[in-house]
Amino acid sequence: MTARGAVALGRGRLLGYGIGSVGTGVFSAVPGLLLLYYLTDMLGVPAAVAGAVLVAPKIWDVLLNPLVGAASDREAVRTGRRTRLLMAGAVTLPVAFALMFSVPGDVPGAAWSGAAFLLAATAFACFQVPYVALPAEMSPDQGERTRIMSWRVVCLTVGILVAGGLAPALVDAAGGGRPGYAVMGVTIGAIMAAALIAAALATRWVPSLPGQHQLGPVAAFRLARGNRPFFVLLAAFVTQALAVAVMLAGAPYVAAYRLGDDGLTSVMFVCLVGPSMLAVPVWARLARDHGPVRCYLAASAGFCAIAVALIPAIAAGGLIPTLALTALAGACYAALQLLPLSLLPDTVHADAARTGQAQAGAFTGLWTAGETAGLALGPGLYALVLAASGFVSSATESPVAQPAGALTGLLLGFTALPALLMLISLPFILRYGTLALTRKEAA
């Protein structure tokens, strides 16, 4: 039983919630991993234009997410559930995803993919914002919420593995090129639909109690802005999301131009994400024994160090050292997903005690807006590195040799830039720990 004395969280309900992250993991990873490469190397779109195509829909998403959060809270006040928005996003997102990689031959690729990505980003917000709000309402117990997040991160890892392992393989199996990407989009879209719809149906039991008042987005933000621990934790999470997104965007380029085989993209991705499934229960246990903030700090510092160590490994063309270091980064990546998400509901519950108004949707709207910004800016930032270093875009039928500056730029963009961003996140984690300790002492 939970602390409310309500519904016990058995494995069926934990899986019912977590499976939604298979779909969200796919959408979070595939555009950053493959869409930039699809635009530059399949459609011949210039790198700077391709970066703008990836960033523009996400800017819209950043603006939209807080509005969706407020709408989700209003729905919860009226119905006691968040199911309608979840289902709307679950049905629409897979269709828009498939359209992103199905550009007709006589349509400008940047315009088609950009419009489809905009629709997909809107649908993703409708699902993701209420979805992230649910754990705070599933249990008031911090340990129980860590269990919820453990299931979610494992399912998220499966989704990211599908994105990074299966998606490129499907492209190759379907003959590569534009037809291969079209087949991949439809197939992966079907997998996303099954996961997202299942989660929307499986979480209908969760009682959503945001409060008696239907706050608008402006009023919700005014109420939320006094929650300093939330915004400090959000700053750390967004900076790290940006770092990981930059690394994901760079993986196909490192595989193709530094390791000599673009087929290694799937292998690198599996090495980065695969260890997360094994590392999640380890990090959960360490968090119980040593505290989530301390473990979060250690994992972030470890990821930073590993990213730096990848520079000489890739420069020397060492495949085995590169894959081994990538696997170690994957073990740290598990903590970067599990621990901040398990701490997020604590900030929501603490704010409810401070203001007397529980508004999980408003906070998760801001949270997902920040995460979306990081994931969006990552490929765009990497595209800027490519453009600045002289990378030459070309269609796959007419490959070109890259200049030395471009080879150096795509390597440092994959390694040194994520390391710097991860280093920037460390003071935010330390600050969150200080604020959390002060709150506990005051209580």
CSV table of C-alpha atoms in Angstrom, one decimal:
chain,number,residue,atom,x,y,z
A,1,MET,CA,0.0,0.0,0.0
A,2,THR,CA,1.1,3.6,-0.6
A,3,ALA,CA,1.3,6.2,2.1
A,4,ARG,CA,-2.1,7.3,1.1
A,5,GLY,CA,-3.5,3.9,1.9
A,6,ALA,CA,-4.8,3.8,-1.6
A,7,VAL,CA,-3.7,1.5,-4.5
A,8,ALA,CA,-0.6,-0.7,-4.1
A,9,LEU,CA,1.9,-0.3,-6.9
A,10,GLY,CA,2.3,-3.8,-8.2
A,11,ARG,CA,4.4,-4.7,-11.2
A,12,GLY,CA,1.5,-4.5,-13.6
A,13,ARG,CA,0.9,-0.9,-12.8
A,14,LEU,CA,4.5,0.0,-12.7
A,15,LEU,CA,4.9,-1.5,-16.2
A,16,GLY,CA,1.7,0.1,-17.4
A,17,TYR,CA,3.2,3.5,-16.5
A,18,GLY,CA,6.7,2.8,-17.6
A,19,ILE,CA,5.9,1.4,-21.1
A,20,GLY,CA,5.0,4.9,-22.2
A,21,SER,CA,8.7,5.7,-22.1
A,22,VAL,CA,9.4,3.2,-24.8
A,23,GLY,CA,7.5,5.6,-27.1
A,24,THR,CA,8.9,8.8,-25.6
A,25,GLY,CA,12.4,7.4,-25.7
A,26,VAL,CA,12.1,6.7,-29.4
A,27,PHE,CA,10.9,10.2,-30.2
A,28,SER,CA,13.5,11.8,-27.9
A,29,ALA,CA,16.4,9.9,-29.6
A,30,VAL,CA,15.6,9.4,-33.3
A,31,PRO,CA,15.3,13.0,-34.5
A,32,GLY,CA,18.5,13.9,-32.7
A,33,LEU,CA,20.3,10.8,-33.9
A,34,LEU,CA,19.0,10.4,-37.5
A,35,LEU,CA,17.0,13.4,-38.7
A,36,LEU,CA,20.0,15.7,-39.0
A,37,TYR,CA,22.0,13.0,-40.9
A,38,TYR,CA,18.9,12.3,-43.0
A,39,LEU,CA,18.6,15.9,-44.0
A,40,THR,CA,22.3,16.6,-44.7
A,41,ASP,CA,23.4,13.2,-46.2
A,42,MET,CA,20.2,11.9,-47.8
A,43,LEU,CA,18.5,15.1,-49.0
A,44,GLY,CA,21.6,17.3,-49.4
A,45,VAL,CA,20.2,20.0,-47.1
A,46,PRO,CA,23.0,22.4,-45.9
A,47,ALA,CA,24.0,21.8,-42.3
A,48,ALA,CA,22.9,25.3,-41.1
A,49,VAL,CA,19.5,24.9,-42.7
A,50,ALA,CA,19.1,21.4,-41.4
A,51,GLY,CA,20.0,22.6,-37.9
A,52,ALA,CA,17.3,25.2,-38.1
A,53,VAL,CA,14.8,22.6,-39.2
A,54,LEU,CA,15.5,20.6,-36.0
A,55,VAL,CA,15.5,23.6,-33.7
A,56,ALA,CA,12.5,25.6,-34.9
A,57,PRO,CA,9.8,23.0,-34.0
A,58,LYS,CA,11.4,22.5,-30.6
A,59,ILE,CA,11.3,26.2,-29.9
A,60,TRP,CA,7.5,26.0,-30.5
A,61,ASP,CA,7.4,23.0,-28.1
A,62,VAL,CA,9.2,25.0,-25.4
A,63,LEU,CA,6.5,27.7,-25.6
A,64,LEU,CA,3.8,25.1,-25.8
A,65,ASN,CA,4.7,22.8,-22.9
A,66,PRO,CA,3.8,25.2,-20.0
A,67,LEU,CA,0.5,25.8,-21.7
A,68,VAL,CA,-0.1,22.1,-22.0
A,69,GLY,CA,0.8,21.7,-18.3
A,70,ALA,CA,-1.8,24.2,-17.2
A,71,ALA,CA,-4.3,22.6,-19.5
A,72,SER,CA,-3.5,19.2,-18.0
A,73,ASP,CA,-4.1,20.6,-14.5
A,74,ARG,CA,-7.4,22.1,-15.6
A,75,GLU,CA,-8.4,18.7,-17.1
A,76,ALA,CA,-7.5,17.0,-13.8
A,77,VAL,CA,-9.6,19.5,-11.8
A,78,ARG,CA,-12.6,18.8,-14.1
A,79,THR,CA,-12.3,15.0,-14.5
A,80,GLY,CA,-9.8,13.8,-11.8
A,81,ARG,CA,-7.7,12.3,-14.6
A,82,ARG,CA,-5.1,13.3,-17.3
A,83,THR,CA,-6.1,10.7,-19.8
A,84,ARG,CA,-7.5,12.9,-22.6
A,85,LEU,CA,-4.3,14.7,-23.4
A,86,LEU,CA,-2.3,11.5,-23.0
A,87,MET,CA,-4.5,9.8,-25.6
A,88,ALA,CA,-4.5,12.7,-28.0
A,89,GLY,CA,-0.7,12.7,-28.1
A,90,ALA,CA,-0.5,8.9,-28.2
A,91,VAL,CA,-2.6,8.8,-31.4
A,92,THR,CA,-1.1,11.7,-33.2
A,93,LEU,CA,2.6,11.4,-32.5
A,94,PRO,CA,3.3,8.2,-34.4
A,95,VAL,CA,1.7,9.4,-37.6
A,96,ALA,CA,3.7,12.7,-37.6
A,97,PHE,CA,6.9,10.8,-36.8
A,98,ALA,CA,6.4,8.6,-39.9
A,99,LEU,CA,5.8,11.7,-42.1
A,100,MET,CA,9.1,13.2,-41.0
A,101,PHE,CA,11.0,10.5,-42.9
A,102,SER,CA,8.6,10.2,-45.9
A,103,VAL,CA,9.5,13.3,-48.0
A,104,PRO,CA,8.0,13.1,-51.5
A,105,GLY,CA,10.5,13.5,-54.3
A,106,ASP,CA,9.0,16.8,-55.6
A,107,VAL,CA,8.8,18.5,-52.2
A,108,PRO,CA,11.6,20.5,-50.5
A,109,GLY,CA,12.9,18.1,-47.9
A,110,ALA,CA,13.6,20.8,-45.3
A,111,ALA,CA,10.0,22.2,-45.5
A,112,TRP,CA,8.3,18.8,-45.4
A,113,SER,CA,10.3,17.4,-42.5
A,114,GLY,CA,10.2,20.6,-40.6
A,115,ALA,CA,6.4,20.8,-40.8
A,116,ALA,CA,6.0,17.1,-39.8
A,117,PHE,CA,8.5,17.7,-37.0
A,118,LEU,CA,6.4,20.6,-35.8
A,119,LEU,CA,3.3,18.5,-35.7
A,120,ALA,CA,5.1,15.7,-33.9
A,121,ALA,CA,6.5,18.1,-31.3
A,122,THR,CA,3.0,19.3,-30.6
A,123,ALA,CA,1.7,15.8,-30.1
A,124,PHE,CA,4.7,14.9,-28.0
A,125,ALA,CA,3.9,17.8,-25.6
A,126,CYS,CA,0.3,16.6,-25.2
A,127,PHE,CA,1.6,13.2,-24.1
A,128,GLN,CA,4.8,13.9,-22.3
A,129,VAL,CA,3.6,16.8,-20.0
A,130,PRO,CA,0.8,14.9,-18.2
A,131,TYR,CA,2.9,11.7,-18.4
A,132,VAL,CA,5.7,13.2,-16.3
A,133,ALA,CA,3.1,14.6,-13.9
A,134,LEU,CA,1.7,11.2,-13.0
A,135,PRO,CA,4.5,9.9,-10.6
A,136,ALA,CA,3.9,12.7,-8.1
A,137,GLU,CA,0.2,11.5,-8.0
A,138,MET,CA,0.9,7.8,-8.0
A,139,SER,CA,2.6,7.9,-4.6
A,140,PRO,CA,3.6,10.4,-1.9
A,141,ASP,CA,6.5,8.2,-0.8
A,142,GLN,CA,10.0,9.1,-2.2
A,143,GLY,CA,11.2,5.5,-2.2
A,144,GLU,CA,8.1,4.4,-4.0
A,145,ARG,CA,8.6,7.1,-6.6
A,146,THR,CA,12.2,5.9,-7.1
A,147,ARG,CA,10.7,2.5,-8.0
A,148,ILE,CA,8.3,4.1,-10.4
A,149,MET,CA,11.2,6.0,-12.1
A,150,SER,CA,13.3,2.8,-12.2
A,151,TRP,CA,10.7,1.1,-14.3
A,152,ARG,CA,10.3,4.2,-16.4
A,153,VAL,CA,14.1,4.5,-17.1
A,154,VAL,CA,14.4,0.9,-18.0
A,155,CYS,CA,11.5,1.3,-20.5
A,156,LEU,CA,13.0,4.6,-21.7
A,157,THR,CA,16.3,2.7,-22.3
A,158,VAL,CA,14.4,0.1,-24.3
A,159,GLY,CA,12.9,2.9,-26.4
A,160,ILE,CA,16.2,4.6,-26.9
A,161,LEU,CA,17.7,1.2,-27.9
A,162,VAL,CA,14.9,0.8,-30.4
A,163,ALA,CA,15.8,4.2,-31.8
A,164,GLY,CA,19.5,3.8,-31.9
A,165,GLY,CA,19.8,0.1,-32.6
A,166,LEU,CA,16.7,-0.9,-34.6
A,167,ALA,CA,16.0,2.3,-36.5
A,168,PRO,CA,19.4,2.4,-38.4
A,169,ALA,CA,19.2,-1.3,-39.0
A,170,LEU,CA,15.7,-1.0,-40.5
A,171,VAL,CA,17.0,1.7,-42.8
A,172,ASP,CA,19.7,-0.6,-44.0
A,173,ALA,CA,17.4,-3.7,-44.2
A,174,ALA,CA,15.0,-1.7,-46.4
A,175,GLY,CA,17.7,-0.8,-48.9
A,176,GLY,CA,19.0,2.4,-47.4
A,177,GLY,CA,18.5,5.9,-48.9
A,178,ARG,CA,15.2,7.7,-48.8
A,179,PRO,CA,13.0,4.6,-49.2
A,180,GLY,CA,14.8,2.9,-46.3
A,181,TYR,CA,14.2,5.9,-44.1
A,182,ALA,CA,10.5,5.9,-45.1
A,183,VAL,CA,10.1,2.2,-44.1
A,184,MET,CA,11.9,2.9,-40.8
A,185,GLY,CA,9.6,5.8,-40.0
A,186,VAL,CA,6.4,3.7,-40.5
A,187,THR,CA,7.8,0.7,-38.6
A,188,ILE,CA,9.1,2.7,-35.6
A,189,GLY,CA,5.9,4.8,-35.6
A,190,ALA,CA,3.9,1.6,-35.2
A,191,ILE,CA,6.0,0.6,-32.2
A,192,MET,CA,5.6,4.1,-30.7
A,193,ALA,CA,1.8,3.9,-31.1
A,194,ALA,CA,1.5,0.6,-29.3
A,195,ALA,CA,3.6,1.8,-26.3
A,196,LEU,CA,2.0,5.2,-26.0
A,197,ILE,CA,-1.6,4.1,-26.3
A,198,ALA,CA,-1.0,1.2,-23.8
A,199,ALA,CA,0.4,3.7,-21.2
A,200,ALA,CA,-2.5,6.1,-21.7
A,201,LEU,CA,-5.0,3.3,-21.0
A,202,ALA,CA,-3.0,1.7,-18.2
A,203,THR,CA,-2.8,4.9,-16.2
A,204,ARG,CA,-6.5,5.7,-16.1
A,205,TRP,CA,-6.6,4.6,-12.5
A,206,VAL,CA,-4.2,7.4,-11.3
A,207,PRO,CA,-6.2,10.0,-9.3
A,208,SER,CA,-5.0,13.5,-10.2
A,209,LEU,CA,-5.6,16.1,-7.5
A,210,PRO,CA,-4.0,19.4,-8.5
A,211,GLY,CA,-6.3,21.5,-6.3
A,212,GLN,CA,-9.6,23.2,-6.3
A,213,HIS,CA,-8.7,26.1,-8.6
A,214,GLN,CA,-8.1,26.0,-12.3
A,215,LEU,CA,-5.0,28.1,-12.7
A,216,GLY,CA,-4.1,29.6,-16.0
A,217,PRO,CA,-0.5,29.3,-17.3
A,218,VAL,CA,0.5,32.8,-16.0
A,219,ALA,CA,-1.0,32.3,-12.5
A,220,ALA,CA,0.6,28.8,-12.4
A,221,PHE,CA,4.0,30.2,-13.3
A,222,ARG,CA,3.7,33.0,-10.7
A,223,LEU,CA,2.9,30.4,-8.1
A,224,ALA,CA,5.7,28.1,-9.2
A,225,ARG,CA,8.6,30.6,-9.4
A,226,GLY,CA,9.1,30.6,-5.7
A,227,ASN,CA,10.2,27.0,-5.8
A,228,ARG,CA,14.0,27.5,-6.0
A,229,PRO,CA,15.0,23.8,-5.7
A,230,PHE,CA,12.8,23.0,-8.7
A,231,PHE,CA,14.5,25.6,-10.9
A,232,VAL,CA,18.0,24.7,-9.8
A,233,LEU,CA,17.3,21.0,-10.5
A,234,LEU,CA,15.8,21.9,-13.8
A,235,ALA,CA,18.9,23.9,-14.8
A,236,ALA,CA,21.1,20.9,-14.1
A,237,PHE,CA,18.8,18.5,-16.0
A,238,VAL,CA,18.4,20.8,-19.1
A,239,THR,CA,22.2,21.4,-19.3
A,240,GLN,CA,22.8,17.7,-19.3
A,241,ALA,CA,20.0,17.0,-21.8
A,242,LEU,CA,21.8,19.4,-24.1
A,243,ALA,CA,25.1,17.6,-23.6
A,244,VAL,CA,23.6,14.2,-24.3
A,245,ALA,CA,21.7,15.5,-27.4
A,246,VAL,CA,24.9,16.9,-28.8
A,247,MET,CA,26.6,13.5,-28.4
A,248,LEU,CA,23.7,11.7,-30.0
A,249,ALA,CA,23.6,14.0,-33.0
A,250,GLY,CA,27.4,13.5,-33.5
A,251,ALA,CA,27.4,9.7,-33.3
A,252,PRO,CA,26.6,9.1,-37.0
A,253,TYR,CA,29.3,11.5,-38.1
A,254,VAL,CA,31.9,10.0,-35.8
A,255,ALA,CA,31.0,6.5,-37.0
A,256,ALA,CA,31.1,7.5,-40.7
A,257,TYR,CA,34.0,9.9,-40.9
A,258,ARG,CA,36.3,9.0,-37.9
A,259,LEU,CA,35.7,5.2,-37.5
A,260,GLY,CA,35.1,4.6,-41.2
A,261,ASP,CA,31.7,2.8,-41.1
A,262,ASP,CA,28.4,4.5,-40.7
A,263,GLY,CA,26.9,1.1,-39.7
A,264,LEU,CA,28.7,1.5,-36.4
A,265,THR,CA,26.2,4.1,-35.4
A,266,SER,CA,23.9,1.4,-34.1
A,267,VAL,CA,26.8,-0.3,-32.2
A,268,MET,CA,27.8,2.9,-30.6
A,269,PHE,CA,24.3,3.7,-29.6
A,270,VAL,CA,23.7,0.3,-28.1
A,271,CYS,CA,27.0,0.7,-26.1
A,272,LEU,CA,25.8,4.1,-24.8
A,273,VAL,CA,22.3,3.1,-23.9
A,274,GLY,CA,22.5,-0.7,-23.3
A,275,PRO,CA,24.3,-0.5,-19.9
A,276,SER,CA,21.6,1.7,-18.6
A,277,MET,CA,19.3,-1.3,-18.2
A,278,LEU,CA,21.8,-3.0,-15.9
A,279,ALA,CA,22.9,0.2,-14.2
A,280,VAL,CA,19.4,1.4,-13.1
A,281,PRO,CA,18.9,-1.0,-10.2
A,282,VAL,CA,22.5,-0.3,-9.1
A,283,TRP,CA,22.0,3.4,-9.1
A,284,ALA,CA,18.7,3.0,-7.3
A,285,ARG,CA,20.4,1.0,-4.5
A,286,LEU,CA,23.3,3.5,-4.3
A,287,ALA,CA,20.8,6.3,-4.0
A,288,ARG,CA,19.1,4.6,-1.1
A,289,ASP,CA,22.4,4.0,0.7
A,290,HIS,CA,24.3,7.3,-0.1
A,291,GLY,CA,21.6,9.7,-1.1
A,292,PRO,CA,20.3,10.6,-4.6
A,293,VAL,CA,22.0,14.0,-4.8
A,294,ARG,CA,25.5,12.6,-4.0
A,295,CYS,CA,25.0,9.8,-6.6
A,296,TYR,CA,23.7,12.3,-9.2
A,297,LEU,CA,26.8,14.4,-8.7
A,298,ALA,CA,29.1,11.4,-9.1
A,299,ALA,CA,27.5,10.2,-12.2
A,300,SER,CA,27.6,13.6,-13.8
A,301,ALA,CA,31.3,14.0,-13.1
A,302,GLY,CA,32.0,10.5,-14.4
A,303,PHE,CA,30.2,11.2,-17.7
A,304,CYS,CA,32.2,14.4,-18.1
A,305,ALA,CA,35.5,12.6,-17.5
A,306,ILE,CA,34.6,9.8,-19.9
A,307,ALA,CA,33.6,12.3,-22.7
A,308,VAL,CA,37.1,13.8,-22.4
A,309,ALA,CA,38.8,10.3,-22.5
A,310,LEU,CA,36.9,9.6,-25.8
A,311,ILE,CA,38.9,12.3,-27.6
A,312,PRO,CA,42.2,10.4,-28.0
A,313,ALA,CA,40.4,7.1,-28.4
A,314,ILE,CA,38.5,8.2,-31.4
A,315,ALA,CA,41.3,10.3,-32.8
A,316,ALA,CA,43.5,7.2,-32.9
A,317,GLY,CA,40.7,5.2,-34.6
A,318,GLY,CA,40.5,2.7,-31.7
A,319,LEU,CA,37.2,1.0,-32.1
A,320,ILE,CA,37.4,-1.2,-29.0
A,321,PRO,CA,38.5,1.6,-26.6
A,322,THR,CA,35.8,3.9,-28.1
A,323,LEU,CA,33.1,1.3,-27.5
A,324,ALA,CA,34.3,0.5,-24.0
A,325,LEU,CA,34.3,4.1,-23.0
A,326,THR,CA,30.9,4.6,-24.6
A,327,ALA,CA,29.6,1.8,-22.5
A,328,LEU,CA,31.0,3.4,-19.3
A,329,ALA,CA,29.2,6.6,-20.3
A,330,GLY,CA,26.0,4.6,-20.7
A,331,ALA,CA,26.3,3.4,-17.1
A,332,CYS,CA,26.5,7.1,-16.0
A,333,TYR,CA,23.7,8.0,-18.3
A,334,ALA,CA,21.3,5.8,-16.4
A,335,ALA,CA,21.8,7.9,-13.3
A,336,LEU,CA,21.3,11.1,-15.3
A,337,GLN,CA,17.8,9.8,-16.2
A,338,LEU,CA,16.8,8.1,-13.0
A,339,LEU,CA,17.9,10.5,-10.2
A,340,PRO,CA,16.7,13.9,-11.4
A,341,LEU,CA,13.3,12.4,-12.3
A,342,SER,CA,13.1,10.8,-8.9
A,343,LEU,CA,13.9,14.1,-7.2
A,344,LEU,CA,11.4,16.1,-9.3
A,345,PRO,CA,8.2,14.9,-7.4
A,346,ASP,CA,9.9,15.9,-4.2
A,347,THR,CA,10.0,19.5,-5.4
A,348,VAL,CA,6.3,19.3,-6.5
A,349,HIS,CA,5.2,18.0,-3.0
A,350,ALA,CA,7.4,20.5,-1.2
A,351,ASP,CA,5.8,23.3,-3.3
A,352,ALA,CA,2.3,22.0,-2.5
A,353,ALA,CA,3.1,22.4,1.2
A,354,ARG,CA,4.5,25.9,0.6
A,355,THR,CA,1.6,27.2,-1.5
A,356,GLY,CA,-1.3,24.9,-0.6
A,357,GLN,CA,-1.9,24.3,-4.3
A,358,ALA,CA,-0.7,21.1,-5.9
A,359,GLN,CA,0.0,21.7,-9.6
A,360,ALA,CA,2.0,18.8,-10.9
A,361,GLY,CA,1.1,19.6,-14.5
A,362,ALA,CA,2.4,23.2,-14.3
A,363,PHE,CA,5.7,22.0,-13.0
A,364,THR,CA,6.1,19.2,-15.5
A,365,GLY,CA,5.1,21.6,-18.2
A,366,LEU,CA,8.1,23.7,-17.3
A,367,TRP,CA,10.3,20.6,-16.9
A,368,THR,CA,9.5,19.1,-20.2
A,369,ALA,CA,9.8,22.6,-21.9
A,370,GLY,CA,13.4,22.7,-20.5
A,371,GLU,CA,14.1,19.1,-21.5
A,372,THR,CA,12.7,19.8,-25.0
A,373,ALA,CA,14.9,22.9,-25.3
A,374,GLY,CA,18.0,20.9,-24.4
A,375,LEU,CA,17.2,18.0,-26.8
A,376,ALA,CA,16.3,20.5,-29.6
A,377,LEU,CA,19.3,22.7,-29.2
A,378,GLY,CA,21.7,19.7,-29.1
A,379,PRO,CA,21.5,18.8,-32.8
A,380,GLY,CA,21.3,22.5,-33.7
A,381,LEU,CA,24.4,23.2,-31.7
A,382,TYR,CA,26.2,20.3,-33.3
A,383,ALA,CA,25.1,21.5,-36.7
A,384,LEU,CA,26.7,24.9,-35.9
A,385,VAL,CA,29.9,23.0,-35.1
A,386,LEU,CA,29.8,21.3,-38.4
A,387,ALA,CA,29.1,24.5,-40.3
A,388,ALA,CA,31.9,26.4,-38.4
A,389,SER,CA,34.4,23.6,-39.0
A,390,GLY,CA,33.8,23.5,-42.8
A,391,PHE,CA,31.7,20.3,-43.1
A,392,VAL,CA,30.4,19.7,-46.6
A,393,SER,CA,26.9,18.4,-47.0
A,394,SER,CA,26.2,16.0,-49.8
A,395,ALA,CA,23.6,13.5,-50.9
A,396,THR,CA,24.4,9.9,-50.3
A,397,GLU,CA,24.7,9.3,-54.1
A,398,SER,CA,27.5,11.9,-54.3
A,399,PRO,CA,29.7,11.6,-51.2
A,400,VAL,CA,32.6,14.1,-50.7
A,401,ALA,CA,35.8,13.9,-48.7
A,402,GLN,CA,35.7,16.1,-45.7
A,403,PRO,CA,38.4,18.7,-44.9
A,404,ALA,CA,40.7,18.2,-41.9
A,405,GLY,CA,39.0,21.0,-40.0
A,406,ALA,CA,35.6,19.3,-40.4
A,407,LEU,CA,37.0,16.0,-39.1
A,408,THR,CA,38.4,17.8,-36.0
A,409,GLY,CA,35.2,19.7,-35.5
A,410,LEU,CA,32.9,16.7,-35.6
A,411,LEU,CA,35.1,14.9,-33.1
A,412,LEU,CA,35.3,17.7,-30.6
A,413,GLY,CA,31.6,18.4,-31.0
A,414,PHE,CA,31.0,14.8,-30.0
A,415,THR,CA,33.3,14.8,-27.0
A,416,ALA,CA,34.7,18.1,-25.7
A,417,LEU,CA,31.5,20.0,-26.1
A,418,PRO,CA,29.3,17.5,-24.1
A,419,ALA,CA,32.1,17.3,-21.4
A,420,LEU,CA,32.0,21.1,-21.1
A,421,LEU,CA,28.2,21.2,-20.7
A,422,MET,CA,28.3,18.4,-18.2
A,423,LEU,CA,30.9,20.4,-16.2
A,424,ILE,CA,28.6,23.4,-16.2
A,425,SER,CA,25.8,21.3,-14.7
A,426,LEU,CA,27.8,20.4,-11.6
A,427,PRO,CA,27.3,23.6,-9.6
A,428,PHE,CA,23.5,23.4,-10.1
A,429,ILE,CA,23.5,19.9,-8.6
A,430,LEU,CA,25.5,21.1,-5.6
A,431,ARG,CA,23.2,24.0,-5.1
A,432,TYR,CA,20.1,21.7,-5.2
A,433,GLY,CA,21.7,19.6,-2.5
A,434,THR,CA,22.2,22.6,-0.3
A,435,LEU,CA,18.6,23.8,-0.8
A,436,ALA,CA,17.2,20.4,-0.2
A,437,LEU,CA,19.2,20.1,3.1
A,438,THR,CA,18.1,23.5,4.2
A,439,ARG,CA,14.4,22.5,3.5
A,440,LYS,CA,14.8,19.3,5.6
A,441,GLU,CA,16.4,21.1,8.5
A,442,ALA,CA,13.6,23.7,8.4
A,443,ALA,CA,11.0,20.9,8.5
